[in-house]
Coordinates of C-alpha atoms in Angstrom, one line a residue:
M1 CA -15.2 -8.4 -10.8
S2 CA -13.8 -11.7 -10.9
E3 CA -12.2 -11.4 -14.0
L4 CA -10.2 -8.4 -12.5
C5 CA -9.5 -10.3 -9.2
N6 CA -7.9 -12.9 -11.2
S7 CA -5.6 -10.7 -13.2
V8 CA -4.7 -9.4 -9.9
K9 CA -4.0 -12.5 -8.3
A10 CA -1.5 -13.1 -11.3
S11 CA 2.1 -13.3 -9.7
N12 CA 3.2 -10.3 -12.3
C13 CA 0.7 -7.9 -10.7
Y14 CA 2.8 -8.2 -7.5
Q15 CA 5.8 -7.3 -9.7
E16 CA 4.5 -4.7 -11.7
I17 CA 3.5 -2.9 -8.4
I18 CA 6.5 -3.1 -6.6
E19 CA 8.5 -2.3 -9.9
H20 CA 6.5 0.5 -10.2
A21 CA 7.1 1.6 -6.8
I22 CA 11.0 1.7 -7.0
K23 CA 11.1 3.4 -10.3
Y24 CA 8.5 6.2 -8.9
A25 CA 11.5 6.0 -5.9
A26 CA 14.3 6.0 -8.6
E27 CA 12.3 9.1 -10.5
K28 CA 12.3 11.3 -6.9
T29 CA 16.0 9.8 -5.4
T30 CA 18.4 8.9 -8.0
Q31 CA 17.3 11.0 -11.4
G32 CA 15.7 7.6 -12.3
N33 CA 18.6 5.0 -11.8
M34 CA 16.6 1.9 -10.7
E35 CA 19.7 -0.3 -9.3
E36 CA 21.0 2.7 -7.4
T37 CA 17.5 2.7 -5.8
V38 CA 17.0 -0.9 -4.9
D39 CA 20.6 -0.5 -3.3
K40 CA 19.4 2.2 -1.6
L41 CA 16.5 0.6 -0.3
R42 CA 18.6 -2.3 0.9
Q43 CA 20.7 0.3 2.8
L44 CA 17.6 1.3 4.2
N45 CA 17.9 4.7 3.3
P46 CA 14.9 6.2 5.0
L47 CA 14.0 9.2 2.0
T48 CA 14.1 6.2 -0.5
H49 CA 12.2 3.9 1.5
S50 CA 9.3 6.8 2.0
Y51 CA 8.8 7.2 -1.6
F52 CA 8.8 3.7 -2.3
R53 CA 6.1 2.6 0.3
Y54 CA 3.8 5.8 -0.6
A55 CA 4.1 4.4 -4.4
V56 CA 3.3 0.9 -3.3
A57 CA 0.1 2.4 -1.4
K58 CA -0.8 4.5 -4.1
K59 CA -0.9 1.5 -6.7
T60 CA -2.2 -0.8 -4.4
W61 CA -5.1 1.8 -4.1
E62 CA -5.7 2.4 -7.5
L63 CA -5.6 -1.3 -8.3
L64 CA -8.3 -1.7 -5.5
C65 CA -10.7 1.3 -7.2
K66 CA -10.7 -0.5 -10.2
A67 CA -11.4 -4.1 -8.7
D68 CA -14.5 -2.8 -6.7
P69 CA -16.4 0.6 -7.4
L70 CA -17.7 0.5 -3.8
L71 CA -14.4 1.8 -2.1
V72 CA -14.8 5.3 -1.7
N73 CA -11.3 6.2 0.0
G74 CA -7.7 5.4 0.8
Y75 CA -5.8 6.7 3.4
I76 CA -2.3 5.6 4.3
L77 CA -1.3 6.1 8.4
G78 CA 1.8 6.8 9.6
E79 CA 3.7 7.8 7.0
H80 CA 5.3 11.5 7.9
E81 CA 8.3 12.8 7.4
E82 CA 8.9 13.5 11.2
R83 CA 9.1 9.8 11.7
K84 CA 11.6 7.6 10.5
V85 CA 10.2 5.2 8.0
S86 CA 11.8 1.8 8.7
H87 CA 12.0 -0.9 6.4
S88 CA 10.5 -3.6 8.7
E89 CA 7.4 -1.7 9.7
S90 CA 3.9 -2.6 8.2
L91 CA 2.5 -0.3 6.1
Y92 CA -0.7 0.3 6.6
L93 CA -3.7 1.1 4.9
V94 CA -7.3 2.0 5.8
I95 CA -9.8 1.8 3.1
L96 CA -13.4 3.2 3.4
A97 CA -15.8 1.4 1.3
K98 CA -19.9 1.5 1.1
R99 CA -20.1 -2.0 1.6
K100 CA -17.6 -4.9 2.6
T101 CA -17.6 -7.6 1.0
A102 CA -15.9 -11.1 0.7
A103 CA -14.6 -10.7 -2.9
I104 CA -12.8 -7.4 -1.8
S105 CA -11.5 -8.7 1.4
S106 CA -9.9 -11.7 -0.3
L107 CA -8.3 -9.7 -2.9
I108 CA -6.9 -7.6 -0.1
N109 CA -5.8 -10.6 1.6
D110 CA -4.0 -12.0 -1.9
L111 CA -2.2 -8.4 -3.0
C112 CA -0.8 -8.0 1.1
Q113 CA 0.9 -11.6 0.4
G114 CA 1.9 -11.3 -3.0
L115 CA 3.3 -8.0 -2.0
L116 CA 5.1 -9.4 0.6
T117 CA 7.1 -12.3 -1.2
E118 CA 7.8 -9.6 -3.7
Y119 CA 9.2 -7.1 -1.2
K120 CA 11.1 -9.9 0.5
R121 CA 13.0 -10.7 -3.3
V122 CA 13.9 -7.1 -3.8
M123 CA 15.3 -6.4 0.1
E124 CA 16.9 -9.7 0.3
E125 CA 18.6 -10.5 3.6
R126 CA 17.2 -7.5 5.1
A127 CA 13.9 -8.7 4.9
K128 CA 14.0 -12.2 5.1
D129 CA 12.2 -12.7 8.7
L130 CA 9.4 -9.8 7.7
Q131 CA 6.3 -11.6 8.2
I132 CA 3.6 -8.8 7.4
F133 CA 4.7 -5.9 4.8
M134 CA 1.2 -4.4 4.6
L135 CA -2.0 -4.3 6.5
I136 CA -5.4 -3.2 4.6
E137 CA -8.2 -2.6 7.0
L138 CA -11.3 -2.4 5.0
I139 CA -13.9 -0.2 6.8
D140 CA -17.2 1.0 6.3
R141 CA -19.2 3.9 7.5
Q142 CA -20.1 2.4 11.0
D143 CA -16.6 1.2 11.8
L144 CA -16.0 5.1 10.7
L145 CA -18.5 6.1 13.3
Q146 CA -17.0 3.5 16.1
R147 CA -13.7 4.7 15.3
S148 CA -13.0 0.4 15.2
G149 CA -9.9 -1.1 14.2
M150 CA -6.7 0.7 13.2
L151 CA -8.8 4.0 13.6
L152 CA -8.3 3.6 17.3
G153 CA -4.5 4.4 17.4
I154 CA -4.8 7.6 14.7
H155 CA -3.0 10.3 16.3
L156 CA -2.2 12.3 13.2
P157 CA -4.1 12.8 10.2
P158 CA -3.7 9.8 7.5
A159 CA -2.5 10.6 3.8
K160 CA -5.4 10.5 1.4
L161 CA -4.4 8.2 -1.3
N162 CA -6.9 9.4 -4.3
T163 CA -6.4 12.2 -6.4
D164 CA -10.2 12.3 -7.3
T165 CA -11.5 15.2 -5.8
S166 CA -15.0 14.2 -7.4
I167 CA -15.6 11.3 -5.2
I168 CA -18.3 12.1 -2.9
G169 CA -18.6 10.4 0.6
M170 CA -21.3 8.1 1.6

């Protein structure tokens, strides 16, 4: 895992995730015009932010899955259509792992910090005071059964991030 983690910690990794998310949002909202999409993000357009945030979460999940085979499911919390998405609200992910490790926890922390830096770069003045862009909580079966951490605040079903339906729970 360390070779992949080292490449993930490279600054261009965070930039690639953000650029992928901008491209995804552009395809959904501006017929692929990335400059217009960045403008819409900076103008705090809720629909553009919704697509952007989903793509960041999805790409982050995919990256983490490549880094650690012990990760089972990823969920994004609170990103529902009926709620307005805010550029200043944190993006919440819960990742279910067969076993939590220090290596994946460290990688998650690095990802969150790197993505915050890149998000601030894109959003310029709009995000200058933002302290947290993404919160990722790593949980295991015990946490799931006890509904601890972010799981305590779930009132609506989370959106599942993985598309591989062959993944079997623990």
